[in-house]
Structure formats: structure tokens, C-alpha cells
């Protein structure tokens, strides 16, 4: 168990360390959200209408940023070799890496998402639901994203490939979360969408590591 | 913990090209084997195959009666060109992490730090270390988590004369304790009892 905790700490230290981590992801998130009023015009009513969906979509895109290096770093410097033959099961290792990635970038972004939505004019009453959606969605993005990151190991321009692989997997959580937010804004029942989002996240957490470990083994052999 | 290694009639390909076939080797506790061969002959691939990282075409790799998966997980060290050390973390953090990962103890780690004279390097980021210092840090990992089989890929190449002699002494110590060393080298190891040359 202590090996698991140490790995989690290491992953978070690396994600927060040099090369940006949270600052870059948070900066990208803030910047991309700010582009929206510039593109769609400054009328407050219109902005307020699209604010939750916009914050939600930009959140999904921000989740792509750190994914590229999730496995590639360890693949390039040989750490993945050592992780694959010794220590914890590779599936568990992959799950911990994704969890560390989520804790380091996804969870802090979940705090930022309601702030961005309110800045665009969304109702403050939406903040708790957006935060919860961003937490669950972030988990789904991290664990489905890890599959793309592992599959693109060893490819040139792996980051771009990761995004292309992963975006289709992001469609369901974006729909479920966006649906819940829309329903909440319109005063309709929103629990179904949120529950589906959580179910998708749970499935990603359960099944993603199996695919990641298989993809890592394939890349190493 | 003792271990034996048996390789029988092994054939290996990389990228669709056959590297070697019919390769055999038996190692008993306390034996070292120097693995030689031209560049690209498959020395590194053989080490990775023994570690279970790449699939073999045919043949068998066994560790006595031990279950191969658990023997690989708990009884072998792999030290390759890529040492798995993160450039952005300090030498001390990396050594502590890998020691824990491979089931070593803090006291064994402290002894390894003394043996390889790493005290003054522990606070430095790995990116500040020279190639030889990095290799010493990687060697410390072998000592801080005792495991019987060492798979070494050109273990001495970045080391200076003093540390080559020290590393050989460490390897001799490992053998006298019943360990096994399978090392890919270009120059014959002064301590090797066995020699295996890979030819196509």
C-alpha cells in the first residue's frame, strides 16, 4: 500500500512540477473561457445562456492538456519498464497514474469551472452542480484520456494522436454533464444526467486501467 | 532467496527481423554471465525478454521452479540504458521512491548511499547529475532492494576507472551472496564465469 501512496505522491509532484502543470492547465482554461464572449458578443443574456455549457466544454478540452505526458515521460526514461516488471500490477499502476493526474489538475479545475461560469453570467445557484459535474467528469476524462495516452505511446506527435483518440470518448460525459446543467438551469429534473455522468466515470475508472495496461505492455514489447 | 535461470532454445524477433534462435543458458546461484555480441545483435532484447517485457517467438525462460510472473515481480532487477530516473526530481526522492517500489528498506538504502558515495548528490535534481553519477544512483537501487537476479545492460560504460572497480566489487559481492548476474557487455567482465555470445 505504501508503494501505491508513494506512486501517487510522485505522480502529483511530477504533474505540479516543472513545465507548468496546474498553472498551464488553469491558464488555458481561463483563457479559452475568455475567448467565448469575444466570439459570441457581449450581450449578457446570451452569455448567461451558454455559460454553463461553455465552461463544461472548455473543461473537457483542458483535460487533454497534460494527458500527452502521462505515460510518455515514463516510457521515454525507462521508468515504465521498471513499473511493468516489478512492484504493483500494471493495471493498478495505470489507475494510480490517472488518479494522480486527476488530483493534480482535474480536481483543481473543478474549483475553477463554477468561477468561470459565474464570470460569464451563469446563475450562482448552478455552482454546486457544476462543481460536482466537473469532479465526476474530470475523473471520466482522466481515465478515458489515459487510454488514449497509453495507445499513442511511441508515436510521433503523440499528443495530437491522444486528442484524436480521446475526443470521441469524451462525447458521452460531455452530453450527460451538459444535459444535467441545462436541465438544472431550466428548472427541470437534472438528476438523471448527473447519475449517467457518474456511471460513465465509474465505468471509466473500472475498465480504463485494463486497456491502459494492455496498451503499455504492447508499447514496451 | 536463491534463484536459478534456465533459457532453452530461445528465439527472438524485433520489428519482424529474427535476432537469434536456439539460444540456451543455465545459471546457478553465484554465477555471472557476460553477454556479448555485435551492436543490434539482441543483447538488450534478451535482457528484456528475461524481465518479461518483450514476447519471445519460441523457447522457454524459467526461474527454477518459481512462478515466472512472481519471480519477475520480486526477484530481478533490470538496469538498462534508460534508468527510469526522472530528470525533474532529486536524486534522493527518486532513490527513495524506487527503493519502496521494489520492496527495499530504508536501512538498505542508507547502506547503498554510503557504498556508492551518493550523500552529496541526494539533494540535486537528477538532471544535474553526470552520466556516471546517474549510473551510480541506478546501481544504488540494486543494493537498496536485495533481489537475486541482476540484468545489467552495459553497467560499466559511463563509469570512471575508480567506479568501474567499485562496481565490479559490488557485483562480486552480489555473486558471493548467491546472486546471479546476466550482463550485456562489450569488454569481457573480469568476474564472469560464463560467456554467451549472440550470433545470428
PDB file of N, CA, C and O in Angstrom, chain A residues 129-160:
ATOM      1  N   UNK A 129     -23.683  22.281  -8.613  1.00  0.00           N
ATOM      2  CA  UNK A 129     -23.854  21.200  -9.582  1.00  0.00           C
ATOM      3  C   UNK A 129     -22.706  21.185 -10.583  1.00  0.00           C
ATOM      4  O   UNK A 129     -22.189  20.118 -10.935  1.00  0.00           O
ATOM      5  N   UNK A 130     -22.293  22.372 -11.019  1.00  0.00           N
ATOM      6  CA  UNK A 130     -21.183  22.423 -11.977  1.00  0.00           C
ATOM      7  C   UNK A 130     -19.919  21.870 -11.341  1.00  0.00           C
ATOM      8  O   UNK A 130     -19.149  21.140 -11.979  1.00  0.00           O
ATOM      9  N   UNK A 131     -19.712  22.195 -10.074  1.00  0.00           N
ATOM     10  CA  UNK A 131     -18.538  21.664  -9.370  1.00  0.00           C
ATOM     11  C   UNK A 131     -18.594  20.142  -9.308  1.00  0.00           C
ATOM     12  O   UNK A 131     -17.618  19.452  -9.607  1.00  0.00           O
ATOM     13  N   UNK A 132     -19.763  19.606  -8.945  1.00  0.00           N
ATOM     14  CA  UNK A 132     -19.900  18.145  -8.847  1.00  0.00           C
ATOM     15  C   UNK A 132     -19.727  17.498 -10.214  1.00  0.00           C
ATOM     16  O   UNK A 132     -19.057  16.465 -10.346  1.00  0.00           O
ATOM     17  N   UNK A 133     -20.324  18.101 -11.250  1.00  0.00           N
ATOM     18  CA  UNK A 133     -20.175  17.571 -12.605  1.00  0.00           C
ATOM     19  C   UNK A 133     -18.705  17.589 -13.020  1.00  0.00           C
ATOM     20  O   UNK A 133     -18.204  16.652 -13.635  1.00  0.00           O
ATOM     21  N   UNK A 134     -18.015  18.695 -12.672  1.00  0.00           N
ATOM     22  CA  UNK A 134     -16.616  18.818 -13.076  1.00  0.00           C
ATOM     23  C   UNK A 134     -15.754  17.788 -12.351  1.00  0.00           C
ATOM     24  O   UNK A 134     -14.807  17.244 -12.930  1.00  0.00           O
ATOM     25  N   UNK A 135     -16.084  17.484 -11.117  1.00  0.00           N
ATOM     26  CA  UNK A 135     -15.328  16.465 -10.383  1.00  0.00           C
ATOM     27  C   UNK A 135     -15.515  15.094 -11.018  1.00  0.00           C
ATOM     28  O   UNK A 135     -14.549  14.400 -11.344  1.00  0.00           O
ATOM     29  N   UNK A 136     -16.785  14.703 -11.211  1.00  0.00           N
ATOM     30  CA  UNK A 136     -17.050  13.382 -11.783  1.00  0.00           C
ATOM     31  C   UNK A 136     -16.574  13.325 -13.234  1.00  0.00           C
ATOM     32  O   UNK A 136     -15.957  12.346 -13.659  1.00  0.00           O
ATOM     33  N   UNK A 137     -16.858  14.407 -13.969  1.00  0.00           N
ATOM     34  CA  UNK A 137     -16.430  14.440 -15.363  1.00  0.00           C
ATOM     35  C   UNK A 137     -14.916  14.402 -15.483  1.00  0.00           C
ATOM     36  O   UNK A 137     -14.373  13.717 -16.346  1.00  0.00           O
ATOM     37  N   UNK A 138     -14.236  15.119 -14.583  1.00  0.00           N
ATOM     38  CA  UNK A 138     -12.780  15.119 -14.619  1.00  0.00           C
ATOM     39  C   UNK A 138     -12.215  13.725 -14.436  1.00  0.00           C
ATOM     40  O   UNK A 138     -11.246  13.335 -15.094  1.00  0.00           O
ATOM     41  N   UNK A 139     -12.856  12.960 -13.563  1.00  0.00           N
ATOM     42  CA  UNK A 139     -12.429  11.579 -13.350  1.00  0.00           C
ATOM     43  C   UNK A 139     -12.611  10.769 -14.637  1.00  0.00           C
ATOM     44  O   UNK A 139     -11.736   9.990 -15.041  1.00  0.00           O
ATOM     45  N   UNK A 140     -13.769  10.965 -15.282  1.00  0.00           N
ATOM     46  CA  UNK A 140     -14.011  10.262 -16.540  1.00  0.00           C
ATOM     47  C   UNK A 140     -13.015  10.705 -17.604  1.00  0.00           C
ATOM     48  O   UNK A 140     -12.473   9.871 -18.338  1.00  0.00           O
ATOM     49  N   UNK A 141     -12.730  12.007 -17.680  1.00  0.00           N
ATOM     50  CA  UNK A 141     -11.768  12.497 -18.673  1.00  0.00           C
ATOM     51  C   UNK A 141     -10.381  11.917 -18.415  1.00  0.00           C
ATOM     52  O   UNK A 141      -9.678  11.523 -19.343  1.00  0.00           O
ATOM     53  N   UNK A 142      -9.984  11.860 -17.132  1.00  0.00           N
ATOM     54  CA  UNK A 142      -8.640  11.361 -16.814  1.00  0.00           C
ATOM     55  C   UNK A 142      -8.503   9.889 -17.169  1.00  0.00           C
ATOM     56  O   UNK A 142      -7.498   9.470 -17.734  1.00  0.00           O
ATOM     57  N   UNK A 143      -9.532   9.098 -16.851  1.00  0.00           N
ATOM     58  CA  UNK A 143      -9.395   7.654 -17.049  1.00  0.00           C
ATOM     59  C   UNK A 143      -9.643   7.229 -18.497  1.00  0.00           C
ATOM     60  O   UNK A 143      -9.057   6.248 -18.950  1.00  0.00           O
ATOM     61  N   UNK A 144     -10.523   7.936 -19.227  1.00  0.00           N
ATOM     62  CA  UNK A 144     -10.623   7.617 -20.658  1.00  0.00           C
ATOM     63  C   UNK A 144      -9.427   8.223 -21.388  1.00  0.00           C
ATOM     64  O   UNK A 144      -8.900   7.616 -22.317  1.00  0.00           O
ATOM     65  N   UNK A 145      -8.990   9.398 -20.931  1.00  0.00           N
ATOM     66  CA  UNK A 145      -7.829  10.029 -21.554  1.00  0.00           C
ATOM     67  C   UNK A 145      -6.584   9.173 -21.416  1.00  0.00           C
ATOM     68  O   UNK A 145      -5.761   9.116 -22.326  1.00  0.00           O
ATOM     69  N   UNK A 146      -6.452   8.497 -20.271  1.00  0.00           N
ATOM     70  CA  UNK A 146      -5.301   7.627 -20.074  1.00  0.00           C
ATOM     71  C   UNK A 146      -5.231   6.535 -21.130  1.00  0.00           C
ATOM     72  O   UNK A 146      -4.142   6.139 -21.550  1.00  0.00           O
ATOM     73  N   UNK A 147      -6.386   6.055 -21.584  1.00  0.00           N
ATOM     74  CA  UNK A 147      -6.391   5.026 -22.637  1.00  0.00           C
ATOM     75  C   UNK A 147      -5.746   5.594 -23.900  1.00  0.00           C
ATOM     76  O   UNK A 147      -4.880   4.962 -24.515  1.00  0.00           O
ATOM     77  N   UNK A 148      -6.155   6.807 -24.270  1.00  0.00           N
ATOM     78  CA  UNK A 148      -5.566   7.431 -25.458  1.00  0.00           C
ATOM     79  C   UNK A 148      -4.083   7.662 -25.280  1.00  0.00           C
ATOM     80  O   UNK A 148      -3.292   7.407 -26.188  1.00  0.00           O
ATOM     81  N   UNK A 149      -3.695   8.120 -24.081  1.00  0.00           N
ATOM     82  CA  UNK A 149      -2.281   8.399 -23.834  1.00  0.00           C
ATOM     83  C   UNK A 149      -1.459   7.122 -23.936  1.00  0.00           C
ATOM     84  O   UNK A 149      -0.360   7.117 -24.490  1.00  0.00           O
ATOM     85  N   UNK A 150      -1.993   6.022 -23.418  1.00  0.00           N
ATOM     86  CA  UNK A 150      -1.245   4.766 -23.468  1.00  0.00           C
ATOM     87  C   UNK A 150      -1.200   4.221 -24.893  1.00  0.00           C
ATOM     88  O   UNK A 150      -0.191   3.672 -25.324  1.00  0.00           O
ATOM     89  N   UNK A 151      -2.306   4.390 -25.630  1.00  0.00           N
ATOM     90  CA  UNK A 151      -2.339   3.865 -27.001  1.00  0.00           C
ATOM     91  C   UNK A 151      -1.388   4.620 -27.920  1.00  0.00           C
ATOM     92  O   UNK A 151      -0.876   4.053 -28.877  1.00  0.00           O
ATOM     93  N   UNK A 152      -1.152   5.903 -27.629  1.00  0.00           N
ATOM     94  CA  UNK A 152      -0.304   6.677 -28.539  1.00  0.00           C
ATOM     95  C   UNK A 152       1.157   6.659 -28.107  1.00  0.00           C
ATOM     96  O   UNK A 152       1.961   7.418 -28.627  1.00  0.00           O
ATOM     97  N   UNK A 153       1.516   5.778 -27.160  1.00  0.00           N
ATOM     98  CA  UNK A 153       2.913   5.678 -26.729  1.00  0.00           C
ATOM     99  C   UNK A 153       3.796   5.330 -27.906  1.00  0.00           C
ATOM    100  O   UNK A 153       3.495   4.428 -28.687  1.00  0.00           O
ATOM    101  N   UNK A 154       4.902   6.054 -27.999  1.00  0.00           N
ATOM    102  CA  UNK A 154       5.873   5.728 -29.032  1.00  0.00           C
ATOM    103  C   UNK A 154       5.561   6.334 -30.378  1.00  0.00           C
ATOM    104  O   UNK A 154       6.364   6.225 -31.297  1.00  0.00           O
ATOM    105  N   UNK A 155       4.391   6.984 -30.508  1.00  0.00           N
ATOM    106  CA  UNK A 155       4.057   7.609 -31.784  1.00  0.00           C
ATOM    107  C   UNK A 155       4.655   9.011 -31.828  1.00  0.00           C
ATOM    108  O   UNK A 155       4.800   9.661 -30.808  1.00  0.00           O
ATOM    109  N   UNK A 156       5.005   9.453 -33.019  1.00  0.00           N
ATOM    110  CA  UNK A 156       5.407  10.848 -33.178  1.00  0.00           C
ATOM    111  C   UNK A 156       4.194  11.720 -32.948  1.00  0.00           C
ATOM    112  O   UNK A 156       3.096  11.369 -33.359  1.00  0.00           O
ATOM    113  N   UNK A 157       4.400  12.885 -32.375  1.00  0.00           N
ATOM    114  CA  UNK A 157       3.309  13.802 -32.091  1.00  0.00           C
ATOM    115  C   UNK A 157       2.194  13.084 -31.339  1.00  0.00           C
ATOM    116  O   UNK A 157       1.030  13.127 -31.725  1.00  0.00           O
ATOM    117  N   UNK A 158       2.605  12.381 -30.304  1.00  0.00           N
ATOM    118  CA  UNK A 158       1.662  11.562 -29.551  1.00  0.00           C
ATOM    119  C   UNK A 158       0.518  12.365 -28.957  1.00  0.00           C
ATOM    120  O   UNK A 158      -0.587  11.856 -28.811  1.00  0.00           O
ATOM    121  N   UNK A 159       0.778  13.636 -28.635  1.00  0.00           N
ATOM    122  CA  UNK A 159      -0.248  14.458 -28.004  1.00  0.00           C
ATOM    123  C   UNK A 159      -1.450  14.663 -28.907  1.00  0.00           C
ATOM    124  O   UNK A 159      -2.600  14.539 -28.485  1.00  0.00           O
ATOM    125  N   UNK A 160      -1.150  14.929 -30.182  1.00  0.00           N
ATOM    126  CA  UNK A 160      -2.218  15.137 -31.146  1.00  0.00           C
ATOM    127  C   UNK A 160      -3.022  13.851 -31.330  1.00  0.00           C
ATOM    128  O   UNK A 160      -4.257  13.860 -31.360  1.00  0.00           O
TER     129      UNK A 160
END
